[in-house]
The first five atom37 places (N, CA, C, CB, O) and aatype in JSON, in Angstrom:
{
  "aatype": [20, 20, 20, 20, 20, 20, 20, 20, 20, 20, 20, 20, 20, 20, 20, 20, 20, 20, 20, 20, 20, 20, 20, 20, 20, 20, 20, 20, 20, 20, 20, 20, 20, 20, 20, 20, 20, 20, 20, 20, 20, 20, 20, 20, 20, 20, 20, 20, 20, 20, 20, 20, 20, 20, 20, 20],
  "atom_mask": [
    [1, 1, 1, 1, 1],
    [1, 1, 1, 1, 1],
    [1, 1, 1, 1, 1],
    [1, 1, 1, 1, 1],
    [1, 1, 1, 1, 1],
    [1, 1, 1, 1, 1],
    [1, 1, 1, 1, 1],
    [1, 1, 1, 1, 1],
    [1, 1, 1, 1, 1],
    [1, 1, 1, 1, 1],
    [1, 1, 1, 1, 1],
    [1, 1, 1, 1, 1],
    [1, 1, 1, 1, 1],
    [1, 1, 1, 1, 1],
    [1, 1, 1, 1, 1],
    [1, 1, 1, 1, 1],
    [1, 1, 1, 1, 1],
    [1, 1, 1, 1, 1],
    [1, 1, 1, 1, 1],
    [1, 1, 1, 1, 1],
    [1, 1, 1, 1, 1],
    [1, 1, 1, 1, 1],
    [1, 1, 1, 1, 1],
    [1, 1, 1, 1, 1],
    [1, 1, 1, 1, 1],
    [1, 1, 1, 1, 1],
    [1, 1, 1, 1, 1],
    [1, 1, 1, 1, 1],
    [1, 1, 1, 1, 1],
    [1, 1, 1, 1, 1],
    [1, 1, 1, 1, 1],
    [1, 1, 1, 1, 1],
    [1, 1, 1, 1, 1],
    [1, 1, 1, 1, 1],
    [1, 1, 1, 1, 1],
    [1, 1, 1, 1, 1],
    [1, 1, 1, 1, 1],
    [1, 1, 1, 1, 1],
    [1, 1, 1, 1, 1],
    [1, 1, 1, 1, 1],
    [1, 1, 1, 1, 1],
    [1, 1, 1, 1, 1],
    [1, 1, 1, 1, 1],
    [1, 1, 1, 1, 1],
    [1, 1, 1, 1, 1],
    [1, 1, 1, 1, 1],
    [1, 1, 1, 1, 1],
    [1, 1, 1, 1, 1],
    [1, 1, 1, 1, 1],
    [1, 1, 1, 1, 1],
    [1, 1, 1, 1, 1],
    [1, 1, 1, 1, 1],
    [1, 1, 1, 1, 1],
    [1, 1, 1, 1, 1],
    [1, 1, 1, 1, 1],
    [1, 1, 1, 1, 1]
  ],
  "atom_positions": [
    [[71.1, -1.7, -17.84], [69.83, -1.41, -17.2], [68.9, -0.63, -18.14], [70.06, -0.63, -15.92], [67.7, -0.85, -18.04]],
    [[69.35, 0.28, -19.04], [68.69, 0.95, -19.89], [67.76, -0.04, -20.51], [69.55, 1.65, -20.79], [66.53, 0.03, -20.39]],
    [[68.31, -0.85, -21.09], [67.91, -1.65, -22.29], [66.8, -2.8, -21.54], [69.44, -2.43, -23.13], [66.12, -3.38, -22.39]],
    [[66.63, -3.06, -20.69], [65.7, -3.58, -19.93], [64.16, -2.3, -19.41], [66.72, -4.16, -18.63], [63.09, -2.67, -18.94]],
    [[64.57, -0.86, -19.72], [63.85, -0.4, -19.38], [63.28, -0.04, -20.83], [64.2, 0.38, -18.4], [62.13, 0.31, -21.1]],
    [[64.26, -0.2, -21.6], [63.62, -0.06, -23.66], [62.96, -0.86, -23.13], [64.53, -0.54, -25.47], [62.16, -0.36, -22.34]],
    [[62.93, -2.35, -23.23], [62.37, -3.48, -23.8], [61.04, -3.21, -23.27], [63.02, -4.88, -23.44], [60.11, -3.22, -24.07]],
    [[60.83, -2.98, -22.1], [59.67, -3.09, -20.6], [59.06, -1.81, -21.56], [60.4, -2.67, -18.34], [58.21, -1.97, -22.43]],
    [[59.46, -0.98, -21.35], [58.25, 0.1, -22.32], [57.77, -0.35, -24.06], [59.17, 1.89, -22.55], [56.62, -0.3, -24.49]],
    [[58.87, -0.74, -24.75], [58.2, -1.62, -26.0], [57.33, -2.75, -25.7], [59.25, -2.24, -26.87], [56.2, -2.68, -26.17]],
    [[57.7, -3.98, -24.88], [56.26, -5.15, -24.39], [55.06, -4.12, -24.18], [56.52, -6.2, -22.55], [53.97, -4.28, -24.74]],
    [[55.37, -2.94, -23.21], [53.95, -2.1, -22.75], [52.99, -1.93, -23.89], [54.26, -0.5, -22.2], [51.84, -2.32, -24.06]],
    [[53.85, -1.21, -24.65], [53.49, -0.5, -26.13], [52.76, -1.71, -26.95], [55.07, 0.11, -27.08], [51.57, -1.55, -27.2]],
    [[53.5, -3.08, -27.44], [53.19, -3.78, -28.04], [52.14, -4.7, -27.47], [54.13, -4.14, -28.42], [51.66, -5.54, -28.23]],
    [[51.64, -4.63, -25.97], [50.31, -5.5, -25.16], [49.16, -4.32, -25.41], [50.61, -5.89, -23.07], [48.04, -4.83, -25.31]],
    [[49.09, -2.82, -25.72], [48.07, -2.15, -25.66], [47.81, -1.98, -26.73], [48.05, -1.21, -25.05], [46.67, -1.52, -26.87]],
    [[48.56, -2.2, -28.0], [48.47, -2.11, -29.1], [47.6, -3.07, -29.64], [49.53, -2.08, -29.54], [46.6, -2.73, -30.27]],
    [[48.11, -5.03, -29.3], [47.26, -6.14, -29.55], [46.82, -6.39, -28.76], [47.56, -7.09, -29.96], [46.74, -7.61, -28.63]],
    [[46.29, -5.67, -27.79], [44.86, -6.9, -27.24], [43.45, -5.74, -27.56], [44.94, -7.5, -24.78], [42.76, -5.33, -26.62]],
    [[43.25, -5.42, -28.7], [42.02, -5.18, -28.82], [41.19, -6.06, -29.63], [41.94, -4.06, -29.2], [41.37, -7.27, -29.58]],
    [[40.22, -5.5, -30.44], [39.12, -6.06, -30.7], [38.32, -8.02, -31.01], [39.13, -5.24, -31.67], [37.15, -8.38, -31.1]],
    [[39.54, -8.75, -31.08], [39.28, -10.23, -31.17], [39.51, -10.67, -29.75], [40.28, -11.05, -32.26], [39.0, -11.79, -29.63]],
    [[39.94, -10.36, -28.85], [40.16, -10.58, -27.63], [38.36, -10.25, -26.42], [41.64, -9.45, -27.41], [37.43, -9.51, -26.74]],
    [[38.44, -10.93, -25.38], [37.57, -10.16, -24.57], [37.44, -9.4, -24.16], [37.32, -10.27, -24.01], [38.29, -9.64, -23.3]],
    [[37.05, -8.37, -23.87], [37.31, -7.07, -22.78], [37.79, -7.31, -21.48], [36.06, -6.31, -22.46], [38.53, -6.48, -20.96]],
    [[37.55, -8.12, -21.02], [37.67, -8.75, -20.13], [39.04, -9.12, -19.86], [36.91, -9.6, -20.23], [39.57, -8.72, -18.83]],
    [[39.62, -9.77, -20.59], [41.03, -10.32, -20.95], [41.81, -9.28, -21.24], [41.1, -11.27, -22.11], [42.82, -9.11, -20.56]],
    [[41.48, -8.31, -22.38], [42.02, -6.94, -22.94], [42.47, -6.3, -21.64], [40.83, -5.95, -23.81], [43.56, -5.76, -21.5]],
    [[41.72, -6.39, -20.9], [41.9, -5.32, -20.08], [43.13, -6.02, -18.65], [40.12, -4.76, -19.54], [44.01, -5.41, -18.04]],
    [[42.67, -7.56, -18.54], [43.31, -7.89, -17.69], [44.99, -8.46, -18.28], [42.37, -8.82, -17.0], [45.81, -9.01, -17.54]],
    [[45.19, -8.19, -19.63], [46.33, -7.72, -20.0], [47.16, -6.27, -20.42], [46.34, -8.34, -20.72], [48.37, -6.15, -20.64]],
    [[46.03, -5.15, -20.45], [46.72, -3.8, -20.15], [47.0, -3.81, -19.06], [46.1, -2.64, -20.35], [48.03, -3.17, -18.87]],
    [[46.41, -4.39, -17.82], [46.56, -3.96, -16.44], [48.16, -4.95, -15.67], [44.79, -4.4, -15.59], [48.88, -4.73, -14.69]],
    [[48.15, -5.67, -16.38], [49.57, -6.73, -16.47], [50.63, -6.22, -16.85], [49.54, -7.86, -17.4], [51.56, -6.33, -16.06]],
    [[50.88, -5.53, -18.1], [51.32, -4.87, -18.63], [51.92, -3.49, -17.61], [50.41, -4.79, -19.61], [52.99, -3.5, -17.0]],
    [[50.95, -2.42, -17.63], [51.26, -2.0, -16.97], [52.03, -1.84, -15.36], [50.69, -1.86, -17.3], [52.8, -1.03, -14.84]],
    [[51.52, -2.77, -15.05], [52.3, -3.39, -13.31], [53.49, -3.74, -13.56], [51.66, -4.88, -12.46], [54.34, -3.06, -12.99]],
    [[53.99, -4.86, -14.47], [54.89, -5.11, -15.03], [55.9, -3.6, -15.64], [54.27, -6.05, -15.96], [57.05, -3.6, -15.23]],
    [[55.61, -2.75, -16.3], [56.55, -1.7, -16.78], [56.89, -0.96, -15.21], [55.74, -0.55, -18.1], [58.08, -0.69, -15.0]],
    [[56.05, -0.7, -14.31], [55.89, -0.41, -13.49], [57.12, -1.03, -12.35], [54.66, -0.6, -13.5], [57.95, -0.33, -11.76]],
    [[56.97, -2.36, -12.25], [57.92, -3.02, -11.88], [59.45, -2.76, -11.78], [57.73, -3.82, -12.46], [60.35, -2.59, -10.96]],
    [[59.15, -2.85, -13.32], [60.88, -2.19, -14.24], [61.43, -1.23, -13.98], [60.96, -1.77, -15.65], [62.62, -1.18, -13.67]],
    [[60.39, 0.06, -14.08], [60.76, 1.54, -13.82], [61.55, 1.31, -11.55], [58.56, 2.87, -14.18], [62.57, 1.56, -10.91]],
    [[60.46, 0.85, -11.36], [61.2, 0.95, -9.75], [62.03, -0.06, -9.59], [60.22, 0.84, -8.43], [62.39, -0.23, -8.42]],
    [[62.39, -0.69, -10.27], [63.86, -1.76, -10.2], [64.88, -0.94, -10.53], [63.97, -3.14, -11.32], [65.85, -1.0, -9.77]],
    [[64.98, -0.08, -11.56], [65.85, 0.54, -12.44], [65.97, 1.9, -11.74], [65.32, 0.57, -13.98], [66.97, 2.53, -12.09]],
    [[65.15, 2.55, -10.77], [65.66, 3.33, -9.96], [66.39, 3.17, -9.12], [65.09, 3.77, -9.57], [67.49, 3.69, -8.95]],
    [[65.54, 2.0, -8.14], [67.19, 1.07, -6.73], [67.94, 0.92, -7.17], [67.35, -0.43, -5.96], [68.95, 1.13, -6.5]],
    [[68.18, 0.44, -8.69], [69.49, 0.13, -9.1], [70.54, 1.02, -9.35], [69.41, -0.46, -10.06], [71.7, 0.89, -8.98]],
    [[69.82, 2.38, -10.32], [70.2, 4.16, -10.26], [70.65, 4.22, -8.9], [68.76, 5.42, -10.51], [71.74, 3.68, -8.7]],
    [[70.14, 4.69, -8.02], [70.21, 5.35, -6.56], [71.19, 4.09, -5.84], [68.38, 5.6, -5.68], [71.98, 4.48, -4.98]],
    [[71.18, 2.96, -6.09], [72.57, 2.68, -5.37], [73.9, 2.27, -6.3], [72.31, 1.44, -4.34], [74.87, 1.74, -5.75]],
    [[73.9, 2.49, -7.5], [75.14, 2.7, -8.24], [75.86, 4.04, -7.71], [74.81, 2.79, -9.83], [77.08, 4.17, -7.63]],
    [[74.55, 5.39, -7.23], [75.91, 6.81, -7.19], [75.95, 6.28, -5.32], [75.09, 9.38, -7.73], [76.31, 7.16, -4.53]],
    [[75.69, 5.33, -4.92], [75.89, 5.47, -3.15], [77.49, 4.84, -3.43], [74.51, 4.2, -1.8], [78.27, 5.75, -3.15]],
    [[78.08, 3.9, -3.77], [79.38, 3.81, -4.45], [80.21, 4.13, -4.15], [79.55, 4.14, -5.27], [81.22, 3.97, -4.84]]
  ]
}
């Protein structure tokens, strides 16, 4: 589970990094905001998954 929550924060890192200036703003932005939802996603998957591994 860790390593799914690396990866999900490196994609984050690596979508805010390239979508600037040859891209639209428009687009730029409607891939930070993807991005983000997406890590977002991860982080609260990887907690249910935390919190019912110690119910056990």
């Amino acid at each position: 589970m860790t390593a799914m929550l690396i990866g999900a924060v490196f994609g984050t890192v690596f979508v805010y990094v390239n979508s600037g200036a040859p891209l639209n703003p428009i687009a730029a932005l409607a891939f930070r905001v993807a991005a983000a939802v997406a890590l977002l996603a991860v982080v609260v998957v990887w907690f249910l998954a935390a919190g019912q591994g110690h119910r056990r």
